[in-house]
Amino acid sequence: MISSDNGADSNRFEVLTQTAANTPMGQLLRRFWQPVGLSRRVLTKSAMAIRILSEDLTLYRGESGKVHLVGGHCIHRLTRLHTGWVEGDEIRCMYHGWKYNGSGQCVHRPAEPSSISDKTRIAGYPTHEYAGLIFAYMGAGEPPEFSLPRNQAFERSGDLRFARMEVWPCNWFQHVENSLDPVHVSFAHQMGRVGEFGRAVTDAIPELSYEETSAGIKQTATRSAGNVRVSNWTFPNCNHVRVPGLTDGDPWIDTANWMVPVDDTRTARFSARSVASTSPEADQRITRYFEEADGYNAADYHEALFEKHEYPEDPLVRLTSAQDYVALVGQGVIADRTRKRLGKSDAGVAFLRNLFFRELNAIKSGQPTKQWRRLDKPIEMPIPTRPEAVTS
Amino acid sequence: MISSDNGADSNRFEVLTQTAANTPMGQLLRRFWQPVGLSRRVLTKSAMAIRILSEDLTLYRGESGKVHLVGGHCIHRLTRLHTGWVEGDEIRCMYHGWKYNGSGQCVHRPAEPSSISDKTRIAGYPTHEYAGLIFAYMGAGEPPEFSLPRNQAFERSGDLRFARMEVWPCNWFQHVENSLDPVHVSFAHQMGRVGEFGRAVTDAIPELSYEETSAGIKQTATRSAGNVRVSNWTFPNCNHVRVPGLTDGDPWIDTANWMVPVDDTRTARFSARSVASTSPEADQRITRYFEEADGYNAADYHEALFEKHEYPEDPLVRLTSAQDYVALVGQGVIADRTRKRLGKSDAGVAFLRNLFFRELNAIKSGQPTKQWRRLDKPIEMPIPTRPEAVTS
Amino acid sequence: MISSDNGADSNRFEVLTQTAANTPMGQLLRRFWQPVGLSRRVLTKSAMAIRILSEDLTLYRGESGKVHLVGGHCIHRLTRLHTGWVEGDEIRCMYHGWKYNGSGQCVHRPAEPSSISDKTRIAGYPTHEYAGLIFAYMGAGEPPEFSLPRNQAFERSGDLRFARMEVWPCNWFQHVENSLDPVHVSFAHQMGRVGEFGRAVTDAIPELSYEETSAGIKQTATRSAGNVRVSNWTFPNCNHVRVPGLTDGDPWIDTANWMVPVDDTRTARFSARSVASTSPEADQRITRYFEEADGYNAADYHEALFEKHEYPEDPLVRLTSAQDYVALVGQGVIADRTRKRLGKSDAGVAFLRNLFFRELNAIKSGQPTKQWRRLDKPIEMPIPTRPEAVTS
């Protein structure tokens, strides 16, 4: 048992789960570019309401094609701004026509005679589209260069790319802990039809090792000499793994999952996937598969999963989502970590918590946090050449 | 900016939004007859549960045809009283048969040998039916004469009359502010198919003027010399306007909207409408239209309105309801007025708040409030003779 | 009026309605075997999540056929345990494979090298199946012999037996009070088609008498010389009554209802019924009736019952459930007993409250409570030989 993680002081863990703007974790997360939406869901001249990091916001795409993220309510009488009209790269409130640009500055008040002060503004956050996702920088000051979230796996030319998201009713930190916990793969992902994925990675209980990098954590799970799985976890909430293809012979799939708090009781799980193109037939088949899986959100099947033990028949996306959903949401909306009993096999969870405690202590004491930066050289993420048979 | 409305003291505005019996606004609203139901929905010998001004009540119609409004629960064991039986003009609890008359006095306890004291009673409020609505007086003491809510527009012989209601999940004061805000018509009601209504009243930004009357507020919105719109607002929560007919050539429609708190997070929006009879064909067409629109409640389409931007195809009732719904509910359940930034074009909102602050201050200091009384002479509400073209 | 039950001190009644483990009533209820599930719903090698007495638990049936009741969450990372696998008579967590036996002791942690301490355990409660119900003992120390809940009416050989349950959104004590209140039968159960049941027991207002027994309360309701109804109420929450059969000539039905808190705002109403076998045709008809009624839960018809006054067409189970549902849930989730006004005809309610106050005072002062034990000789529960005509 790792005693430092079994304390009875619930406040010790609350700092990990609370993410509003006035909390240490809220400040820490806001120092990084965060995914906030799917590019393809925000059509030109359309707007949608989103909630991220406990903030109600308006995400819209101007006529220029650029995406903008501004406050959720008009400052005048507080009507939801996304119910208005996009005009050029600005958005106009449906109630009295006040208009805002992408930085949140009010630029027109049709029925007001006076000029507009610089203070007549709502929130406005820079955005950047990458790998099918819309990222935003919601922190103070100038945004950092869009570098840390980049990954050559999502920049290979010719790859098929798929982005999707689900929203689950539990705290974000349960998601992040899960990504530093390769032992769960041997159990939670063993159920049902797991095909090559099962043969390759759910085989045996792995040996674990963790190493802090310039970008986050290198996680190594060794199941046998020929079965070593490496994950490249990027601070503060992205995990990059390689998983087997849909059927034997399909190329392995690079997957990056970002776990972003909607608020403290809901989490958006954004996924970017990249698959090497092989033949037109395979490309078409793989594309169709991901399109079909696109609308799946395990939360829509909560009752089937928890009361009827019914899992989707699916070789990858829907099944693993459903399994993780049961494992994470089953811990409660905000897991009571004082009741948990970590073991040696939770080394990744302990490593993760300690790393966050260190950064949060810096925030709380006004000290600089680590200057996380993209890896100089990508981590090697080996693919097992000959997956072994399933060990029951 | 009108600084007096932009203060940071949230308590300043809470007095406007809190309406339970023990609050200043609750006491003020209870000094007036308030609509509590639709006449046609309360059939003879039937009872229904209603909630008005945060009170759970029983509304029933006795065999005499008279409507009664009494407490929601039997005093004996607290079962909901509307689930019992109407007998004569009294109502009997389904649990043990205790019976109450229309004043709330218990008049029979079948299994009890002792006589009934005068104190064995529940709430009982006088009612009055008018313009298709059931009004009640929920205040202390003798009810005032049923005079202030009357309006000759709803007493013209031969008119077609239509009463309806919707319940929306937001505070009542957002509704009332909206009725003193004719600028919103130029934007919120511009969307979709607004026909003659659009041509007539959503044309240009109006010049506003406000004048306190013996009954409430006379509101004048001047869009051009030939386009002057006057509303007759009756204290504390009724707005009477004239709107164009359903198609060109139809008579204009007198509409009175009462905005009554269900509680502090929901509002019942009662409407009475009166239309001059013209030809049997037109009367039938107009009647059919209002009957079809009768069941519409914008709250049932919340997701379509807020997430899909889907508005009903309708020339009047459903469309304008949907538009107001988005504008009002989009402000939040109870709008945070400390975050709002009123402008010159919000003169009506400021006028309204100041009028209420004056009356509430009288309540709080135990002083008499204004003796509001019906207008000696109706306000003239002109109809534009030649609506101008839409200005985009 | 019985003044002792009309006090304004709400805390006086809270002790009756609060049932979590750390409350006096929670401790009292946990000293008795309580029904927690239906035997037929827990198949061999299956697990389900239940909530009883505010505790989240896992109910599963091992390969031996024995039912086990253990904590709801794995102690390791808190995932819901019922989503895992039953292996033998043990259950394994789906997240990391930790395994527990029926006493809640962890017996296997696949990825952990160290041995398991006795303290690595979750809750584990003894179970006993009887009359189609699964009972559990959730108190401290050794469970009492399974004796008090037994009743010869459910042990007659050859009888048809039917067990069912409903869960209603109100506090358990409203249910218990209702079972000591035979006057309500004359009103609440008078509505609709009550057939022989109506003729026999809803006839007139009864004379009431109450007597404390070794097991609980003997309740006698005398409507006339030939119409005496006796109920055998067993401490703390079971009522045994006899009700008429489904049609004239059918044997009367022994019914025992246990009212068990799910938590303080929901109650599980478990019913066991026993009917003498007569002819194959009658047995088949009666069996089919109870099978059809099995899935009925009045809570699923809340709106129909409260807003539309629509009751199920049914001679017994569904109709009486619906009627009691309206009477009990209509009191509010947790009835405000300070607002109630008990009368002489509520003698049973007063008797019941006083009995509970006595036992709870013993708990609070650390004194022994009464040693409730099964009746030495069953109470005679007469069946009216010739039901009288309905008195309207």
PDB file of N, CA, C and O in Angstrom, chain C residues 45-100:
ATOM      1  N   LYS C  45     -25.191 -16.739 -10.805  1.00  0.00           N
ATOM      2  CA  LYS C  45     -24.039 -16.097 -11.477  1.00  0.00           C
ATOM      3  C   LYS C  45     -24.342 -14.688 -11.978  1.00  0.00           C
ATOM      4  O   LYS C  45     -23.636 -14.192 -12.856  1.00  0.00           O
ATOM      5  N   SER C  46     -25.405 -14.075 -11.442  1.00  0.00           N
ATOM      6  CA  SER C  46     -25.651 -12.693 -11.840  1.00  0.00           C
ATOM      7  C   SER C  46     -25.579 -11.787 -10.621  1.00  0.00           C
ATOM      8  O   SER C  46     -25.727 -12.239  -9.477  1.00  0.00           O
ATOM      9  N   ALA C  47     -25.347 -10.506 -10.882  1.00  0.00           N
ATOM     10  CA  ALA C  47     -25.219  -9.512  -9.807  1.00  0.00           C
ATOM     11  C   ALA C  47     -26.026  -8.289 -10.158  1.00  0.00           C
ATOM     12  O   ALA C  47     -26.208  -7.974 -11.332  1.00  0.00           O
ATOM     13  N   MET C  48     -26.537  -7.613  -9.141  1.00  0.00           N
ATOM     14  CA  MET C  48     -27.239  -6.364  -9.376  1.00  0.00           C
ATOM     15  C   MET C  48     -26.901  -5.362  -8.283  1.00  0.00           C
ATOM     16  O   MET C  48     -26.540  -5.736  -7.160  1.00  0.00           O
ATOM     17  N   ALA C  49     -27.016  -4.088  -8.642  1.00  0.00           N
ATOM     18  CA  ALA C  49     -26.795  -3.030  -7.657  1.00  0.00           C
ATOM     19  C   ALA C  49     -28.108  -2.773  -6.942  1.00  0.00           C
ATOM     20  O   ALA C  49     -29.161  -2.697  -7.583  1.00  0.00           O
ATOM     21  N   ILE C  50     -28.076  -2.662  -5.645  1.00  0.00           N
ATOM     22  CA  ILE C  50     -29.274  -2.243  -4.926  1.00  0.00           C
ATOM     23  C   ILE C  50     -28.905  -1.130  -3.952  1.00  0.00           C
ATOM     24  O   ILE C  50     -27.735  -0.935  -3.618  1.00  0.00           O
ATOM     25  N   ARG C  51     -29.914  -0.413  -3.546  1.00  0.00           N
ATOM     26  CA  ARG C  51     -29.737   0.601  -2.511  1.00  0.00           C
ATOM     27  C   ARG C  51     -30.797   0.320  -1.463  1.00  0.00           C
ATOM     28  O   ARG C  51     -31.988   0.233  -1.769  1.00  0.00           O
ATOM     29  N   ILE C  52     -30.372   0.142  -0.236  1.00  0.00           N
ATOM     30  CA  ILE C  52     -31.276  -0.148   0.881  1.00  0.00           C
ATOM     31  C   ILE C  52     -30.740   0.569   2.109  1.00  0.00           C
ATOM     32  O   ILE C  52     -29.527   0.538   2.364  1.00  0.00           O
ATOM     33  N   LEU C  53     -31.614   1.226   2.843  1.00  0.00           N
ATOM     34  CA  LEU C  53     -31.228   1.944   4.059  1.00  0.00           C
ATOM     35  C   LEU C  53     -30.069   2.905   3.786  1.00  0.00           C
ATOM     36  O   LEU C  53     -29.134   3.028   4.584  1.00  0.00           O
ATOM     37  N   SER C  54     -30.146   3.563   2.637  1.00  0.00           N
ATOM     38  CA  SER C  54     -29.144   4.545   2.200  1.00  0.00           C
ATOM     39  C   SER C  54     -27.772   3.952   1.925  1.00  0.00           C
ATOM     40  O   SER C  54     -26.798   4.702   1.787  1.00  0.00           O
ATOM     41  N   GLU C  55     -27.670   2.635   1.834  1.00  0.00           N
ATOM     42  CA  GLU C  55     -26.387   2.016   1.497  1.00  0.00           C
ATOM     43  C   GLU C  55     -26.436   1.459   0.074  1.00  0.00           C
ATOM     44  O   GLU C  55     -27.382   0.769  -0.301  1.00  0.00           O
ATOM     45  N   ASP C  56     -25.383   1.751  -0.685  1.00  0.00           N
ATOM     46  CA  ASP C  56     -25.249   1.172  -2.026  1.00  0.00           C
ATOM     47  C   ASP C  56     -24.572  -0.184  -1.900  1.00  0.00           C
ATOM     48  O   ASP C  56     -23.451  -0.279  -1.383  1.00  0.00           O
ATOM     49  N   LEU C  57     -25.242  -1.217  -2.388  1.00  0.00           N
ATOM     50  CA  LEU C  57     -24.774  -2.577  -2.165  1.00  0.00           C
ATOM     51  C   LEU C  57     -24.810  -3.397  -3.449  1.00  0.00           C
ATOM     52  O   LEU C  57     -25.381  -2.976  -4.455  1.00  0.00           O
ATOM     53  N   THR C  58     -24.182  -4.554  -3.390  1.00  0.00           N
ATOM     54  CA  THR C  58     -24.147  -5.497  -4.508  1.00  0.00           C
ATOM     55  C   THR C  58     -24.832  -6.789  -4.064  1.00  0.00           C
ATOM     56  O   THR C  58     -24.416  -7.404  -3.080  1.00  0.00           O
ATOM     57  N   LEU C  59     -25.860  -7.175  -4.786  1.00  0.00           N
ATOM     58  CA  LEU C  59     -26.590  -8.414  -4.486  1.00  0.00           C
ATOM     59  C   LEU C  59     -26.276  -9.396  -5.603  1.00  0.00           C
ATOM     60  O   LEU C  59     -26.484  -9.079  -6.777  1.00  0.00           O
ATOM     61  N   TYR C  60     -25.725 -10.565  -5.257  1.00  0.00           N
ATOM     62  CA  TYR C  60     -25.403 -11.525  -6.326  1.00  0.00           C
ATOM     63  C   TYR C  60     -25.682 -12.942  -5.854  1.00  0.00           C
ATOM     64  O   TYR C  60     -25.730 -13.221  -4.653  1.00  0.00           O
ATOM     65  N   ARG C  61     -25.897 -13.833  -6.810  1.00  0.00           N
ATOM     66  CA  ARG C  61     -26.138 -15.229  -6.492  1.00  0.00           C
ATOM     67  C   ARG C  61     -24.978 -16.053  -7.040  1.00  0.00           C
ATOM     68  O   ARG C  61     -24.664 -15.994  -8.240  1.00  0.00           O
ATOM     69  N   GLY C  62     -24.306 -16.753  -6.145  1.00  0.00           N
ATOM     70  CA  GLY C  62     -23.146 -17.554  -6.538  1.00  0.00           C
ATOM     71  C   GLY C  62     -23.555 -18.817  -7.282  1.00  0.00           C
ATOM     72  O   GLY C  62     -24.733 -19.161  -7.394  1.00  0.00           O
ATOM     73  N   GLU C  63     -22.537 -19.523  -7.757  1.00  0.00           N
ATOM     74  CA  GLU C  63     -22.799 -20.762  -8.493  1.00  0.00           C
ATOM     75  C   GLU C  63     -23.444 -21.808  -7.593  1.00  0.00           C
ATOM     76  O   GLU C  63     -24.116 -22.720  -8.065  1.00  0.00           O
ATOM     77  N   SER C  64     -23.264 -21.700  -6.297  1.00  0.00           N
ATOM     78  CA  SER C  64     -23.894 -22.629  -5.349  1.00  0.00           C
ATOM     79  C   SER C  64     -25.388 -22.389  -5.231  1.00  0.00           C
ATOM     80  O   SER C  64     -26.101 -23.199  -4.660  1.00  0.00           O
ATOM     81  N   GLY C  65     -25.862 -21.269  -5.750  1.00  0.00           N
ATOM     82  CA  GLY C  65     -27.262 -20.901  -5.589  1.00  0.00           C
ATOM     83  C   GLY C  65     -27.490 -19.975  -4.418  1.00  0.00           C
ATOM     84  O   GLY C  65     -28.581 -19.413  -4.263  1.00  0.00           O
ATOM     85  N   LYS C  66     -26.480 -19.786  -3.609  1.00  0.00           N
ATOM     86  CA  LYS C  66     -26.637 -18.917  -2.437  1.00  0.00           C
ATOM     87  C   LYS C  66     -26.537 -17.446  -2.853  1.00  0.00           C
ATOM     88  O   LYS C  66     -25.733 -17.070  -3.696  1.00  0.00           O
ATOM     89  N   VAL C  67     -27.381 -16.628  -2.218  1.00  0.00           N
ATOM     90  CA  VAL C  67     -27.366 -15.195  -2.483  1.00  0.00           C
ATOM     91  C   VAL C  67     -26.432 -14.502  -1.497  1.00  0.00           C
ATOM     92  O   VAL C  67     -26.398 -14.858  -0.314  1.00  0.00           O
ATOM     93  N   HIS C  68     -25.677 -13.512  -1.994  1.00  0.00           N
ATOM     94  CA  HIS C  68     -24.758 -12.758  -1.149  1.00  0.00           C
ATOM     95  C   HIS C  68     -25.022 -11.263  -1.290  1.00  0.00           C
ATOM     96  O   HIS C  68     -25.408 -10.798  -2.358  1.00  0.00           O
ATOM     97  N   LEU C  69     -24.804 -10.551  -0.210  1.00  0.00           N
ATOM     98  CA  LEU C  69     -24.988  -9.099  -0.217  1.00  0.00           C
ATOM     99  C   LEU C  69     -23.719  -8.451   0.323  1.00  0.00           C
ATOM    100  O   LEU C  69     -23.376  -8.630   1.498  1.00  0.00           O
ATOM    101  N   VAL C  70     -23.026  -7.728  -0.565  1.00  0.00           N
ATOM    102  CA  VAL C  70     -21.774  -7.082  -0.156  1.00  0.00           C
ATOM    103  C   VAL C  70     -21.797  -5.614  -0.576  1.00  0.00           C
ATOM    104  O   VAL C  70     -22.754  -5.147  -1.201  1.00  0.00           O
ATOM    105  N   GLY C  71     -20.749  -4.896  -0.231  1.00  0.00           N
ATOM    106  CA  GLY C  71     -20.678  -3.461  -0.538  1.00  0.00           C
ATOM    107  C   GLY C  71     -20.842  -3.164  -2.021  1.00  0.00           C
ATOM    108  O   GLY C  71     -20.593  -4.019  -2.871  1.00  0.00           O
ATOM    109  N   GLY C  72     -21.207  -1.956  -2.316  1.00  0.00           N
ATOM    110  CA  GLY C  72     -21.519  -1.604  -3.694  1.00  0.00           C
ATOM    111  C   GLY C  72     -20.298  -1.278  -4.537  1.00  0.00           C
ATOM    112  O   GLY C  72     -20.361  -1.326  -5.770  1.00  0.00           O
ATOM    113  N   HIS C  73     -19.187  -0.922  -3.879  1.00  0.00           N
ATOM    114  CA  HIS C  73     -18.015  -0.467  -4.625  1.00  0.00           C
ATOM    115  C   HIS C  73     -16.783  -1.277  -4.222  1.00  0.00           C
ATOM    116  O   HIS C  73     -16.599  -1.594  -3.039  1.00  0.00           O
ATOM    117  N   CYS C  74     -15.942  -1.580  -5.174  1.00  0.00           N
ATOM    118  CA  CYS C  74     -14.650  -2.191  -4.891  1.00  0.00           C
ATOM    119  C   CYS C  74     -13.837  -1.216  -4.035  1.00  0.00           C
ATOM    120  O   CYS C  74     -13.845   0.000  -4.283  1.00  0.00           O
ATOM    121  N   ILE C  75     -13.132  -1.730  -3.040  1.00  0.00           N
ATOM    122  CA  ILE C  75     -12.382  -0.848  -2.146  1.00  0.00           C
ATOM    123  C   ILE C  75     -11.152  -0.248  -2.834  1.00  0.00           C
ATOM    124  O   ILE C  75     -10.622   0.774  -2.394  1.00  0.00           O
ATOM    125  N   HIS C  76     -10.726  -0.854  -3.915  1.00  0.00           N
ATOM    126  CA  HIS C  76      -9.496  -0.449  -4.584  1.00  0.00           C
ATOM    127  C   HIS C  76      -9.650   0.925  -5.252  1.00  0.00           C
ATOM    128  O   HIS C  76      -9.046   1.897  -4.814  1.00  0.00           O
ATOM    129  N   ARG C  77     -10.544   0.995  -6.245  1.00  0.00           N
ATOM    130  CA  ARG C  77     -10.689   2.270  -6.953  1.00  0.00           C
ATOM    131  C   ARG C  77     -12.156   2.678  -7.053  1.00  0.00           C
ATOM    132  O   ARG C  77     -12.510   3.577  -7.809  1.00  0.00           O
ATOM    133  N   LEU C  78     -12.994   1.985  -6.316  1.00  0.00           N
ATOM    134  CA  LEU C  78     -14.400   2.378  -6.106  1.00  0.00           C
ATOM    135  C   LEU C  78     -15.349   2.090  -7.269  1.00  0.00           C
ATOM    136  O   LEU C  78     -16.484   2.574  -7.274  1.00  0.00           O
ATOM    137  N   THR C  79     -14.931   1.313  -8.247  1.00  0.00           N
ATOM    138  CA  THR C  79     -15.863   0.946  -9.312  1.00  0.00           C
ATOM    139  C   THR C  79     -17.021   0.123  -8.735  1.00  0.00           C
ATOM    140  O   THR C  79     -16.858  -0.613  -7.770  1.00  0.00           O
ATOM    141  N   ARG C  80     -18.215   0.272  -9.334  1.00  0.00           N
ATOM    142  CA  ARG C  80     -19.377  -0.503  -8.887  1.00  0.00           C
ATOM    143  C   ARG C  80     -19.107  -1.988  -9.092  1.00  0.00           C
ATOM    144  O   ARG C  80     -18.772  -2.433 -10.191  1.00  0.00           O
ATOM    145  N   LEU C  81     -19.286  -2.754  -8.034  1.00  0.00           N
ATOM    146  CA  LEU C  81     -18.869  -4.158  -8.050  1.00  0.00           C
ATOM    147  C   LEU C  81     -19.796  -5.041  -8.880  1.00  0.00           C
ATOM    148  O   LEU C  81     -19.364  -6.048  -9.455  1.00  0.00           O
ATOM    149  N   HIS C  82     -21.082  -4.684  -8.950  1.00  0.00           N
ATOM    150  CA  HIS C  82     -22.005  -5.565  -9.665  1.00  0.00           C
ATOM    151  C   HIS C  82     -21.743  -5.584 -11.168  1.00  0.00           C
ATOM    152  O   HIS C  82     -22.302  -6.411 -11.883  1.00  0.00           O
ATOM    153  N   THR C  83     -20.879  -4.680 -11.651  1.00  0.00           N
ATOM    154  CA  THR C  83     -20.568  -4.694 -13.080  1.00  0.00           C
ATOM    155  C   THR C  83     -19.470  -5.717 -13.395  1.00  0.00           C
ATOM    156  O   THR C  83     -19.079  -5.841 -14.554  1.00  0.00           O
ATOM    157  N   GLY C  84     -19.014  -6.424 -12.370  1.00  0.00           N
ATOM    158  CA  GLY C  84     -17.967  -7.427 -12.574  1.00  0.00           C
ATOM    159  C   GLY C  84     -18.515  -8.827 -12.852  1.00  0.00           C
ATOM    160  O   GLY C  84     -19.602  -8.980 -13.405  1.00  0.00           O
ATOM    161  N   TRP C  85     -17.735  -9.839 -12.452  1.00  0.00           N
ATOM    162  CA  TRP C  85     -18.085 -11.233 -12.757  1.00  0.00           C
ATOM    163  C   TRP C  85     -18.279 -12.037 -11.482  1.00  0.00           C
ATOM    164  O   TRP C  85     -17.467 -11.930 -10.551  1.00  0.00           O
ATOM    165  N   VAL C  86     -19.295 -12.881 -11.449  1.00  0.00           N
ATOM    166  CA  VAL C  86     -19.438 -13.848 -10.354  1.00  0.00           C
ATOM    167  C   VAL C  86     -18.612 -15.083 -10.713  1.00  0.00           C
ATOM    168  O   VAL C  86     -18.765 -15.640 -11.806  1.00  0.00           O
ATOM    169  N   GLU C  87     -17.743 -15.448  -9.802  1.00  0.00           N
ATOM    170  CA  GLU C  87     -16.900 -16.644  -9.996  1.00  0.00           C
ATOM    171  C   GLU C  87     -17.088 -17.526  -8.774  1.00  0.00           C
ATOM    172  O   GLU C  87     -16.688 -17.130  -7.677  1.00  0.00           O
ATOM    173  N   GLY C  88     -17.660 -18.699  -8.942  1.00  0.00           N
ATOM    174  CA  GLY C  88     -17.987 -19.514  -7.775  1.00  0.00           C
ATOM    175  C   GLY C  88     -18.975 -18.748  -6.924  1.00  0.00           C
ATOM    176  O   GLY C  88     -20.015 -18.297  -7.415  1.00  0.00           O
ATOM    177  N   ASP C  89     -18.668 -18.587  -5.649  1.00  0.00           N
ATOM    178  CA  ASP C  89     -19.521 -17.754  -4.811  1.00  0.00           C
ATOM    179  C   ASP C  89     -18.866 -16.425  -4.471  1.00  0.00           C
ATOM    180  O   ASP C  89     -19.190 -15.788  -3.467  1.00  0.00           O
ATOM    181  N   GLU C  90     -17.958 -16.031  -5.360  1.00  0.00           N
ATOM    182  CA  GLU C  90     -17.259 -14.768  -5.146  1.00  0.00           C
ATOM    183  C   GLU C  90     -17.522 -13.838  -6.325  1.00  0.00           C
ATOM    184  O   GLU C  90     -18.046 -14.265  -7.348  1.00  0.00           O
ATOM    185  N   ILE C  91     -17.184 -12.587  -6.142  1.00  0.00           N
ATOM    186  CA  ILE C  91     -17.428 -11.622  -7.218  1.00  0.00           C
ATOM    187  C   ILE C  91     -16.167 -10.820  -7.472  1.00  0.00           C
ATOM    188  O   ILE C  91     -15.484 -10.402  -6.537  1.00  0.00           O
ATOM    189  N   ARG C  92     -15.862 -10.616  -8.766  1.00  0.00           N
ATOM    190  CA  ARG C  92     -14.613  -9.991  -9.165  1.00  0.00           C
ATOM    191  C   ARG C  92     -14.904  -8.639  -9.805  1.00  0.00           C
ATOM    192  O   ARG C  92     -15.809  -8.513 -10.627  1.00  0.00           O
ATOM    193  N   CYS C  93     -14.159  -7.622  -9.424  1.00  0.00           N
ATOM    194  CA  CYS C  93     -14.337  -6.279  -9.978  1.00  0.00           C
ATOM    195  C   CYS C  93     -13.926  -6.244 -11.441  1.00  0.00           C
ATOM    196  O   CYS C  93     -12.923  -6.843 -11.833  1.00  0.00           O
ATOM    197  N   MET C  94     -14.671  -5.520 -12.258  1.00  0.00           N
ATOM    198  CA  MET C  94     -14.371  -5.456 -13.684  1.00  0.00           C
ATOM    199  C   MET C  94     -13.185  -4.566 -14.000  1.00  0.00           C
ATOM    200  O   MET C  94     -12.658  -4.608 -15.108  1.00  0.00           O
ATOM    201  N   TYR C  95     -12.735  -3.755 -13.001  1.00  0.00           N
ATOM    202  CA  TYR C  95     -11.725  -2.751 -13.328  1.00  0.00           C
ATOM    203  C   TYR C  95     -10.301  -3.328 -13.254  1.00  0.00           C
ATOM    204  O   TYR C  95      -9.527  -3.199 -14.197  1.00  0.00           O
ATOM    205  N   HIS C  96      -9.985  -3.965 -12.108  1.00  0.00           N
ATOM    206  CA  HIS C  96      -8.649  -4.557 -11.956  1.00  0.00           C
ATOM    207  C   HIS C  96      -8.705  -5.955 -11.376  1.00  0.00           C
ATOM    208  O   HIS C  96      -7.697  -6.477 -10.912  1.00  0.00           O
ATOM    209  N   GLY C  97      -9.895  -6.536 -11.345  1.00  0.00           N
ATOM    210  CA  GLY C  97      -9.999  -7.944 -10.989  1.00  0.00           C
ATOM    211  C   GLY C  97      -9.906  -8.287  -9.507  1.00  0.00           C
ATOM    212  O   GLY C  97      -9.757  -9.457  -9.165  1.00  0.00           O
ATOM    213  N   TRP C  98     -10.018  -7.301  -8.620  1.00  0.00           N
ATOM    214  CA  TRP C  98     -10.030  -7.648  -7.206  1.00  0.00           C
ATOM    215  C   TRP C  98     -11.285  -8.476  -6.930  1.00  0.00           C
ATOM    216  O   TRP C  98     -12.368  -8.185  -7.445  1.00  0.00           O
ATOM    217  N   LYS C  99     -11.126  -9.518  -6.094  1.00  0.00           N
ATOM    218  CA  LYS C  99     -12.224 -10.465  -5.897  1.00  0.00           C
ATOM    219  C   LYS C  99     -12.631 -10.507  -4.424  1.00  0.00           C
ATOM    220  O   LYS C  99     -11.772 -10.438  -3.543  1.00  0.00           O
ATOM    221  N   TYR C 100     -13.918 -10.632  -4.170  1.00  0.00           N
ATOM    222  CA  TYR C 100     -14.463 -10.620  -2.800  1.00  0.00           C
ATOM    223  C   TYR C 100     -15.328 -11.843  -2.579  1.00  0.00           C
ATOM    224  O   TYR C 100     -16.016 -12.298  -3.502  1.00  0.00           O
TER     225      TYR C 100
END
